[in-house]
Amino acid sequence: MNSAADLARPHDQIRPVEIECGYLESNPASVLYKSGKTIVLCTASVETNVPPWMEGRGKGWVTAEYNMLPGSTSPRKRRDRSGKVDGRTTEIQRLIGRSLRAIVDLHALGERSITVDCDVLQADGGTRTASITGGYIALSLAVSQLASNPELDPAVDPAAVLRDSVAAISVGVIGEDVVLDLDYKLDSAADVDMNVIMTGSGRFIELQGTGEEATFDDAQLAELLRLGKMGIADLTQLQAAQLRSS
Amino acid sequence: MNSAADLARPHDQIRPVEIECGYLESNPASVLYKSGKTIVLCTASVETNVPPWMEGRGKGWVTAEYNMLPGSTSPRKRRDRSGKVDGRTTEIQRLIGRSLRAIVDLHALGERSITVDCDVLQADGGTRTASITGGYIALSLAVSQLASNPELDPAVDPAAVLRDSVAAISVGVIGEDVVLDLDYKLDSAADVDMNVIMTGSGRFIELQGTGEEATFDDAQLAELLRLGKMGIADLTQLQAAQLRSS
Amino acid sequence: MNSAADLARPHDQIRPVEIECGYLESNPASVLYKSGKTIVLCTASVETNVPPWMEGRGKGWVTAEYNMLPGSTSPRKRRDRSGKVDGRTTEIQRLIGRSLRAIVDLHALGERSITVDCDVLQADGGTRTASITGGYIALSLAVSQLASNPELDPAVDPAAVLRDSVAAISVGVIGEDVVLDLDYKLDSAADVDMNVIMTGSGRFIELQGTGEEATFDDAQLAELLRLGKMGIADLTQLQAAQLRSS
Amino acid sequence: MNSAADLARPHDQIRPVEIECGYLESNPASVLYKSGKTIVLCTASVETNVPPWMEGRGKGWVTAEYNMLPGSTSPRKRRDRSGKVDGRTTEIQRLIGRSLRAIVDLHALGERSITVDCDVLQADGGTRTASITGGYIALSLAVSQLASNPELDPAVDPAAVLRDSVAAISVGVIGEDVVLDLDYKLDSAADVDMNVIMTGSGRFIELQGTGEEATFDDAQLAELLRLGKMGIADLTQLQAAQLRSS
Amino acid sequence: MNSAADLARPHDQIRPVEIECGYLESNPASVLYKSGKTIVLCTASVETNVPPWMEGRGKGWVTAEYNMLPGSTSPRKRRDRSGKVDGRTTEIQRLIGRSLRAIVDLHALGERSITVDCDVLQADGGTRTASITGGYIALSLAVSQLASNPELDPAVDPAAVLRDSVAAISVGVIGEDVVLDLDYKLDSAADVDMNVIMTGSGRFIELQGTGEEATFDDAQLAELLRLGKMGIADLTQLQAAQLRSS
Amino acid sequence: MNSAADLARPHDQIRPVEIECGYLESNPASVLYKSGKTIVLCTASVETNVPPWMEGRGKGWVTAEYNMLPGSTSPRKRRDRSGKVDGRTTEIQRLIGRSLRAIVDLHALGERSITVDCDVLQADGGTRTASITGGYIALSLAVSQLASNPELDPAVDPAAVLRDSVAAISVGVIGEDVVLDLDYKLDSAADVDMNVIMTGSGRFIELQGTGEEATFDDAQLAELLRLGKMGIADLTQLQAAQLRSS
């Protein structure tokens, strides 16, 4: 694919999304998030302490781990068991963690840690943005559970902990076209790839635009940002609808 | 629980099993296997070569990897990223691999490798036996796919490759009782824990009976084996029914 | 060897055993254990604390480490220095530890740790069972030393700590025959290999029967268990005689 | 510092830059690059082969490694000797490598690898952007050396290999202000931090804007980009002047 | 080179030495030490605690780390990032640490740790002896800074902490000749290589004479020691002059 | 012990030595070497290839590995299983290897590797020198075996391969005294510790004199060397006698 001409959907429209909250019976804060063929299982786990370097500050912590299951790709992806998490994995899980923390009031959370695990069951492009978008829902469910725990004193106020929502989407330049929400095939064809991470209220959390062996100009940047904002708006609506009904 | 008195099901009956073949669109040899609350995603991946130490013998290889996702347990299980796969994981994946190889004719497979990945999404006891029982189905689906590939010369004959089926179940001694198919609560209460791995035709592949800080006598051994065989017979039927309909 | 016909000793008889207690001057709880050509140096070391996860429970801990020296095999075995203890080693040392703990009353031991090191100087099959049988003697010597220490308050009662003795032996199926105590050559020829670990009083601690690329039926299982029990009885006598004279 | 009011230089001006080419006698492609108090030693090393996964494609490879010396910070920074390069280091060296490759024609380079090492002798903020800006000069010197080697057939054409130049600078939001080229103190105070990496001809290679526990809007983004472009223009001039005189 | 005949300088004379104290603005205890083409950056960092195994003894600790930068050699030296510091590096940094501790009164230092980092920017032989000779200067500067800190109670007395100075030099046997201060070319040609480490007052701290695939006799030993002492005397003068003027 | 006054043997006499060749039935080149209470098992293993970096040069390779068994010390020594061989172990095994290679003609050995494993069963000081002295005997036995192999063409000539013998001994300064052959208690009391490694014909291979927190002068050096040579002469005789009778 050297242009977006063959794209089955309009170039400014995201892939179909399916969200299943409470997928694991043992953890209500578990979300099976599907974006097209990409499937990510996001689970949020709460611990009643924080990492040693944060103790005694009256603040909580939110972090994320990302992993692709071996069967999520074809050919099979080798497991990260060498003791060296590969560079791509490290970058992605740091990005997910930063993005989630940007909308959390860590003081309102209290001295608790929430780990959001994003395990990719099937990978067809956009696994990092799906992890952020689905991870926010898992995080939100975990905070709601904390809020409904009558034993916590002081009680956790979910509206105070989560100051906003967060969603993420990719956009890319393919030949002359700018396309929203790159699946694996589009991503492979893209000259420039940008991840847009924004709050539900429309502010930027993170922008990562990369031209591997390519570059882009001001006009392309403007169009990338325009499409990215459209995608974020759609995802924000889907997240809100899902959380209202859980 | 100090006896099997509170058990919701008869002590000689297995938990309800659900099997979903082709769970991942990108890999038909993928099986979502549920035994009670235990959920394992088994995927079989074929490579057209064998490990270096097996090259040139005209034989194939079957191996397995086992992993529990962090969100599969509560509290959350830390990922194995230190470069040291823990002893329990190593033992389990070696057991799964041996059990599957026991019913495979590696010469009939040809110089190909099949890796069966068993990723535990939710853990409630019996994850290693579920991995074997579900892993056999994924392996069988992968062999069928090879057989239906018209380009392979010589063609792969699934009946020659898979000489039998394999299933596994746990049995345990709890106080005075012997109980079939231990979930997490039963397993924690058991004085003796035995894994029975058998072929569909009723022969033993592996027996592992362990009394951690406890021991057992001949009569208990006989009853453990009797119940184990009953469970294996049930699982063998379920596997066959599922594979006929896929 | 495809049958047990060429076996130099009767198929139901163990190899000659030699036991040297106090082999190292610096540690009386050291045992040089020889079974045929297999030589294992077993040393038991006592520490006056327990692992962090066991502190404050008033119980002790017994664990084991297993290692083959590079010169113990031909060709030379590479040292485990990669930071990854291989799967086989991990399995064996976990087995030795479980087997020893099965006959120890950890409360009677008090908050102490005993590590039993089993270093194989020469390997000719049966190193894991020799490690258990010899390791029990080293453990027993270490407990006796604790008991004779007048400074410990309360005093350690060896009869309370060691509720029984433990020994281990292998049995196997070679062609049509069932054979006791497999040396390297027999083990390589065996279709089925079973390790039988029992107390001196005749109860099972652990049974591990494995058919790598083979299976076994009820009749074979019965014969494997019959021979295994005979071997255990012989080893139990040898252990007792040795400990009486130390 | 909660605003840019105390800034010693205008908020839209970069720190003073010093560049020393050929710093190491043994490697002419070595550059000591100073930006304010930040000092990075950049060396480019050429090898006459490419990584295994690139062999036989007639293309070269450019990669980078980044490291902070223990004495570069106060308190002392521990060395990365655990076998796990930390996530920040991994991200930075991947970024440097991508940025350099964006302006290299790997086919024109031929089957050669160039590794650009960026070792930070003194760190005062902006080490990654200094590594890219200084790393480009080292890369350029290495390519010139290849070009002046009369034994290479075909000869290497530096104008073909280096399609453009590359420079990088940081910009940030501090309270209400947008500031160019953040030193350590400014970086610690910034709510939003953006790295701008551009070609000498004014095209974007990479944009990384991050709000850790903060967000930014369209107007701030526009100002960040405006200042970033000004800084890049200045650095591009300095690079060119330096390379003309070497 | 099979003899010392082509040597540009007299065989009993050291290479030209340049010493730049306070090379890094952020750490006054930083020394750029050049011996011929060998360049080592030595920085001494003080921490106000000691390693856990030394706590509560009222003594301090001095240790060293040694590293060669990738660009310090041609061809480029790979970084030690595998988690295994190579044997040569380990030996060298242990030697530097021991040599510095030999002249330090650890009680007079108090419960503080000083780490001397020796990072080789350019390597042309003699990097370990340059690290010791330059490392002593960095250590001395760090102790002076401690002494000038009016807040420390009790005050640190530099004359009590540093009982003597330390310097190091190599000597070697090349064919029939004994040569002082081996650069890379001489070192490669040497049959016997000896490192002499002495105090400023003329006592031995460490002697390491090694004949790789060669041996030496009493007469050669005497000449090696004679030249070594001459070199040490020269270096001791240079160190003292430099420290007086800093 | 602050002087050598309490020493049970004369200060210029080595500890009693016992040497058992062919200790392991499976490897004739195995030596149990005892020096006082120190016991080292030395085994030499021959491989018919050399490390990759030595291939095709028509030369062989000799290397050594050193390890202390956990039970060799009291308290128990932890195993090196972290993937990081500790610095002391690395230094010692490099020293053993260099010392053995100094008397081997690697060309006469042909493209073969000999690994000498030195496993310390009981440690009472002097384990590295015992490893060299015993390791030479194991090496010599391995070379003799090669020489008696009629299938090798060209035949291996042991007199050509082993140009000399090698032995090692420690000497130390304790208070005012210089003492030969330090056991653990003497070694702990020593201010200066020197290892002397010499050929049977009286030439130096390696000298390592170290004053940890102490120094030594010319007169002490002379006495250390005098005693060291006496010890080497005794060990050389014992080695020769043992090898004649094997």
mmCIF file of N, CA and C in Angstrom, chain D residues 17 19 21 33 100 129-138 140 164-168 198-200 232-246:
data_model
loop_
_atom_site.group_PDB
_atom_site.id
_atom_site.type_symbol
_atom_site.label_atom_id
_atom_site.label_comp_id
_atom_site.label_asym_id
_atom_site.label_seq_id
_atom_site.Cartn_x
_atom_site.Cartn_y
_atom_site.Cartn_z
ATOM 1 N N VAL D 17 27.407 27.646 22.838
ATOM 2 C CA VAL D 17 27.848 26.340 22.341
ATOM 3 C C VAL D 17 29.325 26.402 21.998
ATOM 4 N N ILE D 19 32.332 23.793 20.261
ATOM 5 C CA ILE D 19 32.503 22.524 19.550
ATOM 6 C C ILE D 19 33.982 22.324 19.254
ATOM 7 N N CYS D 21 36.324 19.713 17.281
ATOM 8 C CA CYS D 21 36.405 18.530 16.417
ATOM 9 C C CYS D 21 37.770 17.855 16.569
ATOM 10 N N TYR D 33 31.429 18.335 22.541
ATOM 11 C CA TYR D 33 30.338 19.284 22.307
ATOM 12 C C TYR D 33 29.878 19.840 23.651
ATOM 13 N N LEU D 100 19.532 10.482 13.410
ATOM 14 C CA LEU D 100 20.656 10.504 12.472
ATOM 15 C C LEU D 100 20.305 9.768 11.175
ATOM 16 N N THR D 129 19.541 16.223 23.349
ATOM 17 C CA THR D 129 19.585 17.090 22.167
ATOM 18 C C THR D 129 21.032 17.444 21.825
ATOM 19 N N ALA D 130 21.870 17.638 22.833
ATOM 20 C CA ALA D 130 23.295 17.866 22.566
ATOM 21 C C ALA D 130 23.906 16.656 21.875
ATOM 22 N N SER D 131 23.473 15.460 22.267
ATOM 23 C CA SER D 131 24.013 14.245 21.640
ATOM 24 C C SER D 131 23.653 14.179 20.171
ATOM 25 N N ILE D 132 22.440 14.605 19.832
ATOM 26 C CA ILE D 132 22.030 14.579 18.421
ATOM 27 C C ILE D 132 22.798 15.647 17.637
ATOM 28 N N THR D 133 22.848 16.850 18.187
ATOM 29 C CA THR D 133 23.498 17.947 17.465
ATOM 30 C C THR D 133 25.001 17.691 17.311
ATOM 31 N N GLY D 134 25.645 17.226 18.398
ATOM 32 C CA GLY D 134 27.068 16.902 18.324
ATOM 33 C C GLY D 134 27.307 15.608 17.568
ATOM 34 N N GLY D 135 26.392 14.664 17.729
ATOM 35 C CA GLY D 135 26.527 13.371 17.049
ATOM 36 C C GLY D 135 26.502 13.540 15.543
ATOM 37 N N TYR D 136 25.690 14.494 15.053
ATOM 38 C CA TYR D 136 25.664 14.741 13.620
ATOM 39 C C TYR D 136 27.044 15.183 13.133
ATOM 40 N N ILE D 137 27.719 16.021 13.914
ATOM 41 C CA ILE D 137 29.049 16.494 13.480
ATOM 42 C C ILE D 137 30.033 15.325 13.427
ATOM 43 N N ALA D 138 30.006 14.461 14.457
ATOM 44 C CA ALA D 138 30.902 13.296 14.447
ATOM 45 C C ALA D 138 30.602 12.394 13.259
ATOM 46 N N SER D 140 29.306 13.285 10.456
ATOM 47 C CA SER D 140 29.728 13.981 9.253
ATOM 48 C C SER D 140 31.246 13.848 9.054
ATOM 49 N N ASP D 164 21.088 15.860 4.293
ATOM 50 C CA ASP D 164 20.729 17.087 4.987
ATOM 51 C C ASP D 164 21.527 17.067 6.298
ATOM 52 N N SER D 165 21.389 18.108 7.121
ATOM 53 C CA SER D 165 21.967 18.045 8.463
ATOM 54 C C SER D 165 20.827 17.843 9.448
ATOM 55 N N VAL D 166 21.180 17.560 10.723
ATOM 56 C CA VAL D 166 20.154 17.394 11.744
ATOM 57 C C VAL D 166 20.626 18.071 13.029
ATOM 58 N N ALA D 167 19.687 18.741 13.698
ATOM 59 C CA ALA D 167 19.984 19.346 14.993
ATOM 60 C C ALA D 167 18.761 19.185 15.884
ATOM 61 N N ALA D 168 18.968 19.326 17.184
ATOM 62 C CA ALA D 168 17.870 19.114 18.133
ATOM 63 C C ALA D 168 17.968 20.119 19.259
ATOM 64 N N MET D 198 14.999 18.603 13.915
ATOM 65 C CA MET D 198 14.698 19.043 12.551
ATOM 66 C C MET D 198 15.934 18.964 11.658
ATOM 67 N N THR D 199 15.675 18.962 10.378
ATOM 68 C CA THR D 199 16.761 19.004 9.411
ATOM 69 C C THR D 199 17.234 20.445 9.259
ATOM 70 N N GLY D 200 18.415 20.603 8.683
ATOM 71 C CA GLY D 200 18.926 21.928 8.391
ATOM 72 C C GLY D 200 18.014 22.688 7.433
ATOM 73 N N ILE D 232 16.791 25.593 16.315
ATOM 74 C CA ILE D 232 17.348 24.690 15.306
ATOM 75 C C ILE D 232 18.130 25.495 14.264
ATOM 76 N N ALA D 233 17.595 26.626 13.847
ATOM 77 C CA ALA D 233 18.267 27.451 12.832
ATOM 78 C C ALA D 233 19.644 27.887 13.332
ATOM 79 N N ASP D 234 19.700 28.303 14.599
ATOM 80 C CA ASP D 234 20.988 28.721 15.161
ATOM 81 C C ASP D 234 21.992 27.567 15.183
ATOM 82 N N LEU D 235 21.538 26.426 15.644
ATOM 83 C CA LEU D 235 22.443 25.277 15.740
ATOM 84 C C LEU D 235 22.917 24.829 14.368
ATOM 85 N N THR D 236 22.057 24.883 13.396
ATOM 86 C CA THR D 236 22.416 24.470 12.037
ATOM 87 C C THR D 236 23.564 25.345 11.508
ATOM 88 N N GLN D 237 23.486 26.645 11.786
ATOM 89 C CA GLN D 237 24.577 27.541 11.377
ATOM 90 C C GLN D 237 25.893 27.188 12.056
ATOM 91 N N LEU D 238 25.824 26.929 13.366
ATOM 92 C CA LEU D 238 27.045 26.590 14.109
ATOM 93 C C LEU D 238 27.666 25.301 13.586
ATOM 94 N N GLN D 239 26.822 24.298 13.304
ATOM 95 C CA GLN D 239 27.341 23.031 12.767
ATOM 96 C C GLN D 239 28.060 23.255 11.441
ATOM 97 N N ALA D 240 27.418 24.024 10.571
ATOM 98 C CA ALA D 240 27.980 24.234 9.234
ATOM 99 C C ALA D 240 29.322 24.961 9.317
ATOM 100 N N ALA D 241 29.359 25.982 10.169
ATOM 101 C CA ALA D 241 30.597 26.758 10.309
ATOM 102 C C ALA D 241 31.728 25.844 10.795
ATOM 103 N N GLN D 242 31.411 25.027 11.764
ATOM 104 C CA GLN D 242 32.419 24.127 12.342
ATOM 105 C C GLN D 242 32.934 23.134 11.301
ATOM 106 N N LEU D 243 32.017 22.571 10.534
ATOM 107 C CA LEU D 243 32.411 21.545 9.567
ATOM 108 C C LEU D 243 33.202 22.147 8.413
ATOM 109 N N ARG D 244 32.882 23.399 8.041
ATOM 110 C CA ARG D 244 33.684 24.058 6.994
ATOM 111 C C ARG D 244 35.133 24.200 7.426
ATOM 112 N N SER D 245 35.337 24.461 8.737
ATOM 113 C CA SER D 245 36.700 24.764 9.200
ATOM 114 C C SER D 245 37.476 23.511 9.631
ATOM 115 N N SER D 246 36.861 22.346 9.651
ATOM 116 C CA SER D 246 37.610 21.146 10.111
ATOM 117 C C SER D 246 38.420 20.538 8.952
#
